[in-house]
PDB file of C-alpha atoms in Angstrom:
ATOM      1  CA  MET Q   1      -0.029   0.052  -0.151  1.00 66.00           C
ATOM      2  CA  ALA Q   2       2.841   2.438   0.732  1.00 93.00           C
ATOM      3  CA  LEU Q   3       4.542   2.044  -2.884  1.00 93.00           C
ATOM      4  CA  ASN Q   4       0.775   2.694  -4.341  1.00 92.00           C
ATOM      5  CA  GLU Q   5       0.551   5.789  -2.351  1.00 93.00           C
ATOM      6  CA  ARG Q   6       4.173   7.088  -3.220  1.00 93.00           C
ATOM      7  CA  LEU Q   7       3.676   6.416  -6.613  1.00 95.00           C
ATOM      8  CA  LYS Q   8       0.252   8.064  -6.832  1.00 93.00           C
ATOM      9  CA  ALA Q   9       2.126  11.030  -5.262  1.00 93.00           C
ATOM     10  CA  ILE Q  10       4.700  11.182  -7.973  1.00 93.00           C
ATOM     11  CA  GLY Q  11       2.130  10.488 -10.687  1.00 93.00           C
ATOM     12  CA  GLU Q  12       0.237  13.596  -9.245  1.00 93.00           C
ATOM     13  CA  ALA Q  13       3.120  15.754  -8.972  1.00 93.00           C
ATOM     14  CA  LEU Q  14       4.289  15.039 -12.802  1.00 93.00           C
ATOM     15  CA  ARG Q  15       0.650  15.715 -13.775  1.00 92.00           C
ATOM     16  CA  ASP Q  16       0.832  19.128 -12.257  1.00 92.00           C
ATOM     17  CA  ARG Q  17       4.048  19.821 -13.551  1.00 91.00           C
ATOM     18  CA  GLU Q  18       3.522  19.042 -17.284  1.00 89.00           C
ATOM     19  CA  MET Q  19      -0.193  20.522 -17.431  1.00 90.00           C
ATOM     20  CA  GLY Q  20       1.950  23.876 -18.172  1.00 87.00           C
ATOM     21  CA  ASN Q  21       3.102  22.199 -21.102  1.00 87.00           C
ATOM     22  CA  ALA Q  22      -0.005  20.645 -22.375  1.00 88.00           C
ATOM     23  CA  GLU Q  23      -0.683  23.579 -24.984  1.00 91.00           C
ATOM     24  CA  ALA Q  24       2.864  23.703 -26.534  1.00 91.00           C
ATOM     25  CA  LEU Q  25       2.965  19.763 -26.621  1.00 92.00           C
ATOM     26  CA  SER Q  26      -0.700  19.940 -28.279  1.00 93.00           C
ATOM     27  CA  VAL Q  27       1.028  22.235 -31.171  1.00 94.00           C
ATOM     28  CA  ALA Q  28       3.821  19.855 -31.820  1.00 95.00           C
ATOM     29  CA  TRP Q  29       1.519  16.733 -31.930  1.00 96.00           C
ATOM     30  CA  LYS Q  30      -0.394  18.796 -34.635  1.00 96.00           C
ATOM     31  CA  ARG Q  31       2.429  19.476 -36.586  1.00 95.00           C
ATOM     32  CA  ILE Q  32       4.137  16.399 -36.486  1.00 97.00           C
ATOM     33  CA  GLU Q  33       1.044  14.701 -37.443  1.00 97.00           C
ATOM     34  CA  GLU Q  34       0.829  17.287 -40.638  1.00 96.00           C
ATOM     35  CA  ILE Q  35       4.399  16.637 -41.338  1.00 97.00           C
ATOM     36  CA  HIS Q  36       3.886  12.871 -41.080  1.00 97.00           C
ATOM     37  CA  GLY Q  37       0.978  13.146 -43.440  1.00 97.00           C
ATOM     38  CA  ARG Q  38       3.625  14.787 -46.145  1.00 96.00           C
ATOM     39  CA  VAL Q  39       5.905  12.145 -45.472  1.00 96.00           C
ATOM     40  CA  LYS Q  40       3.109   9.360 -45.992  1.00 97.00           C
ATOM     41  CA  ASP Q  41       2.248  11.064 -49.322  1.00 95.00           C
ATOM     42  CA  GLY Q  42       5.792  11.238 -50.325  1.00 94.00           C
ATOM     43  CA  LEU Q  43       6.640   7.601 -49.953  1.00 94.00           C
ATOM     44  CA  ALA Q  44       3.414   6.690 -51.642  1.00 93.00           C
ATOM     45  CA  GLY Q  45       4.923   8.265 -54.565  1.00 93.00           C
ATOM     46  CA  PHE Q  46       8.335   6.261 -54.201  1.00 91.00           C
ATOM     47  CA  GLU Q  47       6.361   3.126 -53.706  1.00 90.00           C
ATOM     48  CA  SER Q  48       4.361   3.893 -56.871  1.00 89.00           C
ATOM     49  CA  GLY Q  49       8.004   4.733 -58.791  1.00 87.00           C
ATOM     50  CA  ALA Q  50       9.264   1.359 -57.297  1.00 84.00           C
ATOM     51  CA  GLY Q  51       6.349  -0.462 -58.740  1.00 84.00           C
ATOM     52  CA  ASP Q  52       6.416  -4.455 -58.270  1.00 84.00           C
ATOM     53  CA  VAL Q  53      10.047  -4.486 -56.625  1.00 82.00           C
ATOM     54  CA  GLY Q  54       9.046  -6.048 -53.426  1.00 80.00           C
ATOM     55  CA  HIS Q  55      12.260  -5.459 -51.916  1.00 87.00           C
ATOM     56  CA  LEU Q  56      12.213  -1.574 -52.089  1.00 89.00           C
ATOM     57  CA  ALA Q  57      10.002  -1.170 -49.160  1.00 90.00           C
ATOM     58  CA  VAL Q  58      10.356   1.296 -46.363  1.00 94.00           C
ATOM     59  CA  SER Q  59       8.625   1.581 -42.809  1.00 95.00           C
ATOM     60  CA  LEU Q  60       6.870   4.724 -41.601  1.00 97.00           C
ATOM     61  CA  SER Q  61       6.278   4.686 -38.114  1.00 97.00           C
ATOM     62  CA  GLU Q  62       3.072   6.497 -36.297  1.00 97.00           C
ATOM     63  CA  PRO Q  63       3.869   9.685 -34.364  1.00 97.00           C
ATOM     64  CA  ARG Q  64       4.798   9.042 -30.529  1.00 97.00           C
ATOM     65  CA  VAL Q  65       6.078  10.647 -27.900  1.00 94.00           C
ATOM     66  CA  ASP Q  66       9.823  11.513 -28.370  1.00 92.00           C
ATOM     67  CA  ASP Q  67      12.169   8.623 -27.406  1.00 89.00           C
ATOM     68  CA  LYS Q  68      14.642  11.024 -25.861  1.00 90.00           C
ATOM     69  CA  HIS Q  69      12.848  14.078 -24.732  1.00 89.00           C
ATOM     70  CA  LEU Q  70       9.422  14.398 -23.106  1.00 89.00           C
ATOM     71  CA  HIS Q  71       8.393  17.737 -24.642  1.00 94.00           C
ATOM     72  CA  ALA Q  72       8.846  16.596 -28.097  1.00 95.00           C
ATOM     73  CA  VAL Q  73       7.069  14.281 -30.380  1.00 97.00           C
ATOM     74  CA  GLN Q  74       8.384  12.213 -33.086  1.00 97.00           C
ATOM     75  CA  PHE Q  75       8.230   9.574 -35.906  1.00 98.00           C
ATOM     76  CA  ASP Q  76      10.766   7.408 -37.934  1.00 96.00           C
ATOM     77  CA  VAL Q  77      11.198   6.401 -41.119  1.00 97.00           C
ATOM     78  CA  SER Q  78      13.243   3.142 -41.795  1.00 96.00           C
ATOM     79  CA  ARG Q  79      14.664   0.410 -43.633  1.00 94.00           C
ATOM     80  CA  GLY Q  80      16.409  -1.789 -42.236  1.00 92.00           C
ATOM     81  CA  ARG Q  81      19.486  -0.438 -40.136  1.00 93.00           C
ATOM     82  CA  HIS Q  82      18.877   2.966 -42.080  1.00 95.00           C
ATOM     83  CA  ARG Q  83      16.564   5.623 -40.316  1.00 96.00           C
ATOM     84  CA  VAL Q  84      15.584   9.013 -40.371  1.00 96.00           C
ATOM     85  CA  ILE Q  85      13.731  10.580 -37.528  1.00 96.00           C
ATOM     86  CA  VAL Q  86      11.476  13.653 -37.576  1.00 97.00           C
ATOM     87  CA  THR Q  87      10.777  15.094 -34.240  1.00 96.00           C
ATOM     88  CA  ALA Q  88       8.679  18.674 -33.161  1.00 96.00           C
ATOM     89  CA  LYS Q  89       9.390  20.121 -30.413  1.00 95.00           C
ATOM     90  CA  THR Q  90       7.638  22.092 -27.709  1.00 93.00           C
ATOM     91  CA  LYS Q  91      10.329  24.655 -28.300  1.00 92.00           C
ATOM     92  CA  GLY Q  92       9.128  25.717 -31.521  1.00 92.00           C
ATOM     93  CA  VAL Q  93      11.403  23.729 -33.839  1.00 95.00           C
ATOM     94  CA  VAL Q  94      11.322  20.505 -36.040  1.00 96.00           C
ATOM     95  CA  THR Q  95      14.461  18.598 -36.086  1.00 95.00           C
ATOM     96  CA  LEU Q  96      15.214  16.222 -39.030  1.00 96.00           C
ATOM     97  CA  VAL Q  97      17.863  13.355 -38.106  1.00 95.00           C
ATOM     98  CA  GLY Q  98      19.647  11.325 -40.538  1.00 91.00           C
ATOM     99  CA  PRO Q  99      19.588   9.622 -42.403  1.00 94.00           C
ATOM    100  CA  PHE Q 100      21.961   6.977 -40.179  1.00 93.00           C
ATOM    101  CA  ARG Q 101      22.119   3.603 -39.269  1.00 92.00           C
ATOM    102  CA  ASP Q 102      21.265   2.171 -36.130  1.00 88.00           C
ATOM    103  CA  GLY Q 103      24.102   1.560 -33.934  1.00 84.00           C
ATOM    104  CA  ASP Q 104      25.876   4.498 -35.086  1.00 85.00           C
ATOM    105  CA  THR Q 105      25.695   8.104 -33.857  1.00 82.00           C
ATOM    106  CA  GLU Q 106      22.662   9.681 -35.100  1.00 82.00           C
ATOM    107  CA  GLY Q 107      22.802  12.839 -37.380  1.00 80.00           C
ATOM    108  CA  PRO Q 108      23.389  14.610 -39.164  1.00 84.00           C
ATOM    109  CA  CYS Q 109      20.453  17.280 -37.573  1.00 91.00           C
ATOM    110  CA  LYS Q 110      18.606  19.917 -39.085  1.00 93.00           C
ATOM    111  CA  ARG Q 111      16.558  22.404 -37.198  1.00 95.00           C
ATOM    112  CA  ILE Q 112      13.560  24.175 -38.691  1.00 95.00           C
ATOM    113  CA  ASP Q 113      11.292  26.453 -37.259  1.00 92.00           C
ATOM    114  CA  LEU Q 114       7.978  24.709 -36.364  1.00 92.00           C
ATOM    115  CA  ASP Q 115       5.763  27.263 -38.844  1.00 92.00           C
ATOM    116  CA  ASP Q 116       8.122  27.485 -41.907  1.00 94.00           C
ATOM    117  CA  ASP Q 117       6.217  25.136 -44.238  1.00 94.00           C
ATOM    118  CA  ALA Q 118       8.600  25.665 -46.978  1.00 95.00           C
ATOM    119  CA  ALA Q 119      11.966  24.836 -45.233  1.00 95.00           C
ATOM    120  CA  ILE Q 120      10.207  21.985 -43.612  1.00 96.00           C
ATOM    121  CA  ASP Q 121       9.270  20.423 -47.322  1.00 94.00           C
ATOM    122  CA  ALA Q 122      12.668  21.210 -48.911  1.00 95.00           C
ATOM    123  CA  GLY Q 123      14.449  19.546 -45.502  1.00 95.00           C
ATOM    124  CA  LEU Q 124      12.506  16.754 -45.748  1.00 96.00           C
ATOM    125  CA  GLU Q 125      12.787  16.186 -49.669  1.00 94.00           C
ATOM    126  CA  ALA Q 126      16.581  16.419 -48.999  1.00 95.00           C
ATOM    127  CA  VAL Q 127      16.748  14.100 -46.092  1.00 95.00           C
ATOM    128  CA  LEU Q 128      14.435  11.713 -47.670  1.00 95.00           C
ATOM    129  CA  ALA Q 129      16.101  11.610 -50.957  1.00 95.00           C
ATOM    130  CA  ASP Q 130      19.546  10.879 -49.198  1.00 94.00           C
ATOM    131  CA  PHE Q 131      17.768   8.217 -46.907  1.00 95.00           C
ATOM    132  CA  LEU Q 132      16.666   6.259 -49.992  1.00 95.00           C
ATOM    133  CA  GLU Q 133      19.800   6.335 -51.788  1.00 93.00           C
ATOM    134  CA  ALA Q 134      21.724   5.337 -48.634  1.00 93.00           C
ATOM    135  CA  ALA Q 135      19.339   2.598 -47.533  1.00 93.00           C
ATOM    136  CA  PHE Q 136      18.771   1.047 -51.120  1.00 93.00           C
ATOM    137  CA  ALA Q 137      22.753   1.193 -52.269  1.00 88.00           C
ATOM    138  CA  PRO Q 138      24.034  -1.994 -53.288  1.00 84.00           C
TER     139      PRO Q 138
END
């Protein structure tokens, strides 16, 4: 019973602390969902171009709370060990990470203002093109 009460108190304290971040986190979620939709559409174009070559498959994760930062959300694009991570942070930035291989140092990172649609689109185009070239190199 003591453990239950102690953990409840921690949960309540964290809830109270995080309520101040709720609005900014909501904005980050909305942006990452919009960006995820753009990437999903872009990858549909890749799949259409790749046709029936089944081993040219790419995975797109669903948006989730960032693996490293509590006040950010992310999704991944991957093929095998090759990965790109897209994050939206409550600080008002989108970060494009990669392409890189799992087990290697993450990077390079490109930070873009959360509201700069043109820069986000240009950044996505560049990082995903680099990712596809690296992920499908023979």
